[in-house]
Amino acid sequence: MVRAEQIIYLDNNATTQLDPAVIEEMLPFLRDYYGNPSSGYMFGRQVRQAIDLARQRVAALLGCEAKEIVFTSCGTESNNAAVNSALQLDPNRRHVVTTAVEHSATRRHCEIIAKSGFAATVVGVNADGNLDLEELERAITPQTAIVTVMWANNETGVLFPVDKIAEIARRKRVLFHTDAIQVVGKIPIRLAGTTINSLALSAHKLHGPKGVGALYVNKRSAFKPLMIGGSQENNRRAGTENVASIVALGKAAECALTTLAEEESRVRAMRDRFENGILERVPDTSVNGDRTARLPNTSNLSFAGIESDAALVMFDRHQLCCSAGSACRTGSLEASHVLSAMNVPPDRARGSMRFSFGRFNTQADVDKALEIIPAAISKLRALLRATVTREPASV
Ligand code: PLP
């Protein structure tokens, strides 16, 4: 087993380390307070109170009301539930508008929808990963039930102007949902006063546990549940609550809110020192995605001439964790759908890597990464050159 203390963890967009304060808060609900929150006696009611507190804490982080929060099993469920609800609300609205760079939690769902008697329009992005809002507006028709657009891209960190998109949807009298799974806890959010109808978040991206998420549903927006059964979550999500994880999500939200102002600039400074350091030390390296409208923690870099899968293995030997932008599927290296949508040239896309920072990273991690990565990339390039020159000329 690789020990956590040994690693340089630069993959915080994949998942995050649990905050020790979160573990402390959730443990009693695994060990001692096992009552069912729906039970009428005090042993159950006190668990209900803990869920209510978690709801208030999540609402405080999002700048909305507690009654607008529905706990779910993950970010994927939150996204699926919002789109499903919109398609059920009005049988005459059978169309969804989305983008080419969404996470599979939205992308695959829309693909399935489009094969099941509904329709989906996928709006593209430019080379910086930005959307053309006029094109998005043109995609909305009288049959559109919902526009679903992520707030920040998980691969590049590019931020979409969701307030403006929500306004366009409102003018067109269409619901607007945003996948804010990469945003919550990283930048300040204030939903009150926006026209966003629903928003998805996931605890494990903000130093909470995996397998719990939440869906914000604006108090004036109608909603049809995905999970049908008991009356939990005010009839919006059936099933006995995952109490300890919900309590943990509440604590993670509270920790995020108290540290946000400081962490946003600390993490941004670390990411920038890392990114600039790599650009200085490694020739033929470029940044993917808009560098201004971007999450403070994400850096997506392309190292020309290398394959990201090979770099991942090399970094892994030094216990450095990050993500490869391309993945080996059935023997061929497939570029990510995000970089393909941005028209990143194949050579650059094949050598793309995502580095994402978080609350538990230190400047020492940046120092180590700045030693490991340039050496590994130049070794890979040298290996590649040697292989190419050794190869017999084709006839
Ligand atoms: N949406 C985005 C943008 C994500 O980054 C992720 C997770 O990587 C998800 C959705 C899925 O969230 P979960 O793992 O909680 O289902």
PDB file of C-alpha atoms in Angstrom, residues 88-288:
ATOM      1  CA  GLN A  88     -41.187  15.084 -16.295  1.00  0.00           C
ATOM      2  CA  LEU A  89     -42.648  18.461 -15.429  1.00  0.00           C
ATOM      3  CA  ASP A  90     -44.100  19.286 -18.849  1.00  0.00           C
ATOM      4  CA  PRO A  91     -44.788  16.500 -21.394  1.00  0.00           C
ATOM      5  CA  ASN A  92     -44.566  19.034 -24.232  1.00  0.00           C
ATOM      6  CA  ARG A  93     -40.998  19.959 -23.388  1.00  0.00           C
ATOM      7  CA  ARG A  94     -38.821  17.086 -24.532  1.00  0.00           C
ATOM      8  CA  HIS A  95     -35.575  18.883 -25.337  1.00  0.00           C
ATOM      9  CA  VAL A  96     -32.378  19.500 -23.338  1.00  0.00           C
ATOM     10  CA  VAL A  97     -29.591  21.977 -24.112  1.00  0.00           C
ATOM     11  CA  THR A  98     -26.114  21.129 -22.826  1.00  0.00           C
ATOM     12  CA  THR A  99     -22.444  21.581 -23.759  1.00  0.00           C
ATOM     13  CA  ALA A 100     -19.771  19.396 -25.345  1.00  0.00           C
ATOM     14  CA  VAL A 101     -17.500  19.593 -22.297  1.00  0.00           C
ATOM     15  CA  GLU A 102     -19.809  18.335 -19.525  1.00  0.00           C
ATOM     16  CA  HIS A 103     -18.765  15.559 -17.157  1.00  0.00           C
ATOM     17  CA  SER A 104     -20.106  12.124 -18.112  1.00  0.00           C
ATOM     18  CA  ALA A 105     -22.680  12.518 -15.311  1.00  0.00           C
ATOM     19  CA  THR A 106     -24.458  14.925 -17.681  1.00  0.00           C
ATOM     20  CA  ARG A 107     -23.040  13.959 -21.077  1.00  0.00           C
ATOM     21  CA  ARG A 108     -23.930  10.265 -20.938  1.00  0.00           C
ATOM     22  CA  HIS A 109     -27.298  11.026 -19.384  1.00  0.00           C
ATOM     23  CA  CYS A 110     -28.110  13.390 -22.269  1.00  0.00           C
ATOM     24  CA  GLU A 111     -26.956  10.756 -24.778  1.00  0.00           C
ATOM     25  CA  ILE A 112     -29.367   8.235 -23.231  1.00  0.00           C
ATOM     26  CA  ILE A 113     -32.162  10.813 -23.167  1.00  0.00           C
ATOM     27  CA  ALA A 114     -31.588  11.550 -26.851  1.00  0.00           C
ATOM     28  CA  LYS A 115     -31.981   7.825 -27.619  1.00  0.00           C
ATOM     29  CA  SER A 116     -35.193   7.549 -25.596  1.00  0.00           C
ATOM     30  CA  GLY A 117     -37.579   9.758 -27.507  1.00  0.00           C
ATOM     31  CA  PHE A 118     -36.227  13.076 -26.232  1.00  0.00           C
ATOM     32  CA  ALA A 119     -33.794  15.435 -27.954  1.00  0.00           C
ATOM     33  CA  ALA A 120     -30.550  17.051 -26.824  1.00  0.00           C
ATOM     34  CA  THR A 121     -28.592  19.899 -28.394  1.00  0.00           C
ATOM     35  CA  VAL A 122     -24.905  19.976 -27.539  1.00  0.00           C
ATOM     36  CA  VAL A 123     -23.299  23.421 -27.764  1.00  0.00           C
ATOM     37  CA  GLY A 124     -19.569  23.500 -28.578  1.00  0.00           C
ATOM     38  CA  VAL A 125     -16.739  25.588 -27.125  1.00  0.00           C
ATOM     39  CA  ASN A 126     -13.900  27.641 -28.634  1.00  0.00           C
ATOM     40  CA  ALA A 127     -10.160  26.963 -28.399  1.00  0.00           C
ATOM     41  CA  ASP A 128     -10.040  28.470 -24.885  1.00  0.00           C
ATOM     42  CA  GLY A 129     -12.883  26.246 -23.742  1.00  0.00           C
ATOM     43  CA  ASN A 130     -15.366  29.136 -23.631  1.00  0.00           C
ATOM     44  CA  LEU A 131     -18.996  29.052 -24.757  1.00  0.00           C
ATOM     45  CA  ASP A 132     -20.634  31.295 -27.322  1.00  0.00           C
ATOM     46  CA  LEU A 133     -23.672  32.522 -25.377  1.00  0.00           C
ATOM     47  CA  GLU A 134     -25.504  33.577 -28.548  1.00  0.00           C
ATOM     48  CA  GLU A 135     -25.177  30.065 -29.912  1.00  0.00           C
ATOM     49  CA  LEU A 136     -26.442  28.699 -26.613  1.00  0.00           C
ATOM     50  CA  GLU A 137     -29.427  31.043 -26.743  1.00  0.00           C
ATOM     51  CA  ARG A 138     -30.213  29.978 -30.315  1.00  0.00           C
ATOM     52  CA  ALA A 139     -30.227  26.329 -29.205  1.00  0.00           C
ATOM     53  CA  ILE A 140     -33.165  26.955 -26.855  1.00  0.00           C
ATOM     54  CA  THR A 141     -36.531  26.201 -28.479  1.00  0.00           C
ATOM     55  CA  PRO A 142     -40.140  26.294 -27.218  1.00  0.00           C
ATOM     56  CA  GLN A 143     -39.738  22.522 -26.596  1.00  0.00           C
ATOM     57  CA  THR A 144     -36.685  22.968 -24.343  1.00  0.00           C
ATOM     58  CA  ALA A 145     -37.276  21.742 -20.800  1.00  0.00           C
ATOM     59  CA  ILE A 146     -33.887  22.579 -19.312  1.00  0.00           C
ATOM     60  CA  VAL A 147     -30.470  24.051 -20.039  1.00  0.00           C
ATOM     61  CA  THR A 148     -27.747  22.196 -18.139  1.00  0.00           C
ATOM     62  CA  VAL A 149     -24.259  23.711 -18.131  1.00  0.00           C
ATOM     63  CA  MET A 150     -21.403  23.038 -15.738  1.00  0.00           C
ATOM     64  CA  TRP A 151     -20.063  25.961 -13.687  1.00  0.00           C
ATOM     65  CA  ALA A 152     -16.408  24.878 -13.950  1.00  0.00           C
ATOM     66  CA  ASN A 153     -14.842  22.265 -16.136  1.00  0.00           C
ATOM     67  CA  ASN A 154     -13.262  19.405 -14.198  1.00  0.00           C
ATOM     68  CA  GLU A 155     -10.380  18.963 -16.692  1.00  0.00           C
ATOM     69  CA  THR A 156      -9.350  22.539 -17.500  1.00  0.00           C
ATOM     70  CA  GLY A 157     -10.937  24.489 -14.632  1.00  0.00           C
ATOM     71  CA  VAL A 158     -12.496  26.914 -17.157  1.00  0.00           C
ATOM     72  CA  LEU A 159     -15.417  28.778 -15.555  1.00  0.00           C
ATOM     73  CA  PHE A 160     -18.644  29.385 -17.452  1.00  0.00           C
ATOM     74  CA  PRO A 161     -20.671  32.569 -16.803  1.00  0.00           C
ATOM     75  CA  VAL A 162     -23.567  30.713 -15.200  1.00  0.00           C
ATOM     76  CA  ASP A 163     -25.307  33.873 -13.944  1.00  0.00           C
ATOM     77  CA  LYS A 164     -25.595  35.100 -17.546  1.00  0.00           C
ATOM     78  CA  ILE A 165     -26.686  31.684 -18.816  1.00  0.00           C
ATOM     79  CA  ALA A 166     -29.319  31.465 -16.073  1.00  0.00           C
ATOM     80  CA  GLU A 167     -30.607  34.888 -17.151  1.00  0.00           C
ATOM     81  CA  ILE A 168     -30.861  33.759 -20.793  1.00  0.00           C
ATOM     82  CA  ALA A 169     -32.796  30.655 -19.688  1.00  0.00           C
ATOM     83  CA  ARG A 170     -35.126  32.748 -17.524  1.00  0.00           C
ATOM     84  CA  ARG A 171     -35.868  35.121 -20.425  1.00  0.00           C
ATOM     85  CA  LYS A 172     -36.698  32.095 -22.577  1.00  0.00           C
ATOM     86  CA  ARG A 173     -38.800  30.611 -19.720  1.00  0.00           C
ATOM     87  CA  VAL A 174     -36.648  27.491 -19.510  1.00  0.00           C
ATOM     88  CA  LEU A 175     -35.172  25.887 -16.383  1.00  0.00           C
ATOM     89  CA  PHE A 176     -31.428  26.216 -15.776  1.00  0.00           C
ATOM     90  CA  HIS A 177     -29.335  23.638 -13.921  1.00  0.00           C
ATOM     91  CA  THR A 178     -25.628  23.869 -13.187  1.00  0.00           C
ATOM     92  CA  ASP A 179     -23.156  21.135 -12.265  1.00  0.00           C
ATOM     93  CA  ALA A 180     -21.140  23.065  -9.672  1.00  0.00           C
ATOM     94  CA  ILE A 181     -19.317  19.980  -8.407  1.00  0.00           C
ATOM     95  CA  GLN A 182     -15.877  21.467  -9.115  1.00  0.00           C
ATOM     96  CA  VAL A 183     -16.783  24.930  -7.886  1.00  0.00           C
ATOM     97  CA  VAL A 184     -18.340  24.484  -4.445  1.00  0.00           C
ATOM     98  CA  GLY A 185     -15.751  25.172  -1.764  1.00  0.00           C
ATOM     99  CA  LYS A 186     -13.258  26.659  -4.235  1.00  0.00           C
ATOM    100  CA  ILE A 187     -14.797  30.051  -5.019  1.00  0.00           C
ATOM    101  CA  PRO A 188     -17.508  32.071  -3.217  1.00  0.00           C
ATOM    102  CA  ILE A 189     -21.099  31.289  -4.243  1.00  0.00           C
ATOM    103  CA  ARG A 190     -24.256  33.263  -3.508  1.00  0.00           C
ATOM    104  CA  LEU A 191     -27.339  31.677  -5.054  1.00  0.00           C
ATOM    105  CA  ALA A 192     -29.910  34.028  -3.514  1.00  0.00           C
ATOM    106  CA  GLY A 193     -30.718  36.647  -6.118  1.00  0.00           C
ATOM    107  CA  THR A 194     -29.592  34.501  -9.089  1.00  0.00           C
ATOM    108  CA  THR A 195     -32.012  32.823 -11.490  1.00  0.00           C
ATOM    109  CA  ILE A 196     -30.286  29.430 -11.223  1.00  0.00           C
ATOM    110  CA  ASN A 197     -33.051  26.857 -10.697  1.00  0.00           C
ATOM    111  CA  SER A 198     -30.893  23.991  -9.493  1.00  0.00           C
ATOM    112  CA  LEU A 199     -27.257  23.184  -8.703  1.00  0.00           C
ATOM    113  CA  ALA A 200     -25.351  19.962  -8.018  1.00  0.00           C
ATOM    114  CA  LEU A 201     -22.511  19.459  -5.540  1.00  0.00           C
ATOM    115  CA  SER A 202     -20.528  16.487  -4.250  1.00  0.00           C
ATOM    116  CA  ALA A 203     -18.961  16.149  -0.779  1.00  0.00           C
ATOM    117  CA  HIS A 204     -15.790  14.346  -1.852  1.00  0.00           C
ATOM    118  CA  LYS A 205     -14.627  17.344  -3.882  1.00  0.00           C
ATOM    119  CA  LEU A 206     -14.603  19.554  -0.782  1.00  0.00           C
ATOM    120  CA  HIS A 207     -12.833  17.358   1.785  1.00  0.00           C
ATOM    121  CA  GLY A 208     -15.939  15.359   2.665  1.00  0.00           C
ATOM    122  CA  PRO A 209     -16.647  11.659   2.095  1.00  0.00           C
ATOM    123  CA  LYS A 210     -17.461   9.923  -1.185  1.00  0.00           C
ATOM    124  CA  GLY A 211     -21.021   8.824  -1.874  1.00  0.00           C
ATOM    125  CA  VAL A 212     -22.925  11.871  -0.668  1.00  0.00           C
ATOM    126  CA  GLY A 213     -23.973  14.993  -2.504  1.00  0.00           C
ATOM    127  CA  ALA A 214     -26.669  17.616  -2.582  1.00  0.00           C
ATOM    128  CA  LEU A 215     -29.010  19.256  -5.022  1.00  0.00           C
ATOM    129  CA  TYR A 216     -30.047  22.859  -4.548  1.00  0.00           C
ATOM    130  CA  VAL A 217     -33.591  23.390  -5.836  1.00  0.00           C
ATOM    131  CA  ASN A 218     -34.735  26.997  -5.852  1.00  0.00           C
ATOM    132  CA  LYS A 219     -37.793  27.359  -3.587  1.00  0.00           C
ATOM    133  CA  ARG A 220     -39.877  28.734  -6.469  1.00  0.00           C
ATOM    134  CA  SER A 221     -38.942  25.910  -8.869  1.00  0.00           C
ATOM    135  CA  ALA A 222     -41.152  22.843  -9.281  1.00  0.00           C
ATOM    136  CA  PHE A 223     -39.377  19.512  -8.788  1.00  0.00           C
ATOM    137  CA  LYS A 224     -40.201  15.866  -9.512  1.00  0.00           C
ATOM    138  CA  PRO A 225     -38.091  13.361  -7.543  1.00  0.00           C
ATOM    139  CA  LEU A 226     -35.879  10.741  -9.150  1.00  0.00           C
ATOM    140  CA  MET A 227     -36.053   8.359  -6.177  1.00  0.00           C
ATOM    141  CA  ILE A 228     -39.612   7.382  -5.282  1.00  0.00           C
ATOM    142  CA  GLY A 229     -40.608   5.876  -1.940  1.00  0.00           C
ATOM    143  CA  GLY A 230     -40.657   7.398   1.545  1.00  0.00           C
ATOM    144  CA  SER A 231     -41.201  11.071   2.285  1.00  0.00           C
ATOM    145  CA  GLN A 232     -37.577  11.847   3.227  1.00  0.00           C
ATOM    146  CA  GLU A 233     -36.034  15.141   2.144  1.00  0.00           C
ATOM    147  CA  ASN A 234     -39.450  16.785   2.099  1.00  0.00           C
ATOM    148  CA  ASN A 235     -40.670  14.323  -0.547  1.00  0.00           C
ATOM    149  CA  ARG A 236     -37.836  15.228  -2.911  1.00  0.00           C
ATOM    150  CA  ARG A 237     -35.514  12.215  -2.424  1.00  0.00           C
ATOM    151  CA  ALA A 238     -36.834   8.951  -0.989  1.00  0.00           C
ATOM    152  CA  GLY A 239     -34.649   6.549   0.992  1.00  0.00           C
ATOM    153  CA  THR A 240     -33.338   6.486   4.553  1.00  0.00           C
ATOM    154  CA  GLU A 241     -30.734   9.187   4.834  1.00  0.00           C
ATOM    155  CA  ASN A 242     -26.989   8.418   4.789  1.00  0.00           C
ATOM    156  CA  VAL A 243     -26.766  10.211   8.119  1.00  0.00           C
ATOM    157  CA  ALA A 244     -23.040  10.121   8.909  1.00  0.00           C
ATOM    158  CA  SER A 245     -22.135  11.238   5.385  1.00  0.00           C
ATOM    159  CA  ILE A 246     -24.717  14.022   5.406  1.00  0.00           C
ATOM    160  CA  VAL A 247     -23.358  15.239   8.761  1.00  0.00           C
ATOM    161  CA  ALA A 248     -19.874  15.075   7.223  1.00  0.00           C
ATOM    162  CA  LEU A 249     -20.960  17.075   4.171  1.00  0.00           C
ATOM    163  CA  GLY A 250     -22.373  19.710   6.519  1.00  0.00           C
ATOM    164  CA  LYS A 251     -19.073  19.947   8.388  1.00  0.00           C
ATOM    165  CA  ALA A 252     -17.101  20.018   5.115  1.00  0.00           C
ATOM    166  CA  ALA A 253     -19.304  22.924   3.970  1.00  0.00           C
ATOM    167  CA  GLU A 254     -18.707  24.771   7.238  1.00  0.00           C
ATOM    168  CA  CYS A 255     -14.926  24.244   6.988  1.00  0.00           C
ATOM    169  CA  ALA A 256     -14.968  25.405   3.354  1.00  0.00           C
ATOM    170  CA  LEU A 257     -16.890  28.552   4.245  1.00  0.00           C
ATOM    171  CA  THR A 258     -14.548  29.512   7.094  1.00  0.00           C
ATOM    172  CA  THR A 259     -11.363  28.905   5.089  1.00  0.00           C
ATOM    173  CA  LEU A 260     -12.548  29.987   1.621  1.00  0.00           C
ATOM    174  CA  ALA A 261     -11.222  33.554   1.480  1.00  0.00           C
ATOM    175  CA  GLU A 262      -7.740  32.556   2.637  1.00  0.00           C
ATOM    176  CA  GLU A 263      -7.596  29.242   0.778  1.00  0.00           C
ATOM    177  CA  GLU A 264      -8.688  30.643  -2.560  1.00  0.00           C
ATOM    178  CA  SER A 265      -5.680  32.959  -2.731  1.00  0.00           C
ATOM    179  CA  ARG A 266      -3.230  30.492  -1.109  1.00  0.00           C
ATOM    180  CA  VAL A 267      -4.189  27.716  -3.521  1.00  0.00           C
ATOM    181  CA  ARG A 268      -4.141  30.102  -6.506  1.00  0.00           C
ATOM    182  CA  ALA A 269      -0.615  31.258  -5.562  1.00  0.00           C
ATOM    183  CA  MET A 270       0.551  27.640  -5.302  1.00  0.00           C
ATOM    184  CA  ARG A 271      -1.039  26.692  -8.640  1.00  0.00           C
ATOM    185  CA  ASP A 272       0.480  29.753 -10.354  1.00  0.00           C
ATOM    186  CA  ARG A 273       3.971  29.113  -8.942  1.00  0.00           C
ATOM    187  CA  PHE A 274       3.688  25.499 -10.098  1.00  0.00           C
ATOM    188  CA  GLU A 275       2.378  26.399 -13.578  1.00  0.00           C
ATOM    189  CA  ASN A 276       4.897  29.175 -14.220  1.00  0.00           C
ATOM    190  CA  GLY A 277       7.691  26.966 -12.860  1.00  0.00           C
ATOM    191  CA  ILE A 278       6.798  24.158 -15.271  1.00  0.00           C
ATOM    192  CA  LEU A 279       6.452  26.528 -18.230  1.00  0.00           C
ATOM    193  CA  GLU A 280       9.937  27.940 -17.458  1.00  0.00           C
ATOM    194  CA  ARG A 281      11.586  24.544 -16.967  1.00  0.00           C
ATOM    195  CA  VAL A 282       9.900  22.370 -19.624  1.00  0.00           C
ATOM    196  CA  PRO A 283      10.128  23.572 -23.247  1.00  0.00           C
ATOM    197  CA  ASP A 284       7.198  22.972 -25.615  1.00  0.00           C
ATOM    198  CA  THR A 285       4.630  23.053 -22.841  1.00  0.00           C
ATOM    199  CA  SER A 286       1.316  24.872 -23.143  1.00  0.00           C
ATOM    200  CA  VAL A 287      -1.676  25.591 -20.927  1.00  0.00           C
ATOM    201  CA  ASN A 288      -5.071  24.260 -21.997  1.00  0.00           C
TER     202      ASN A 288
END
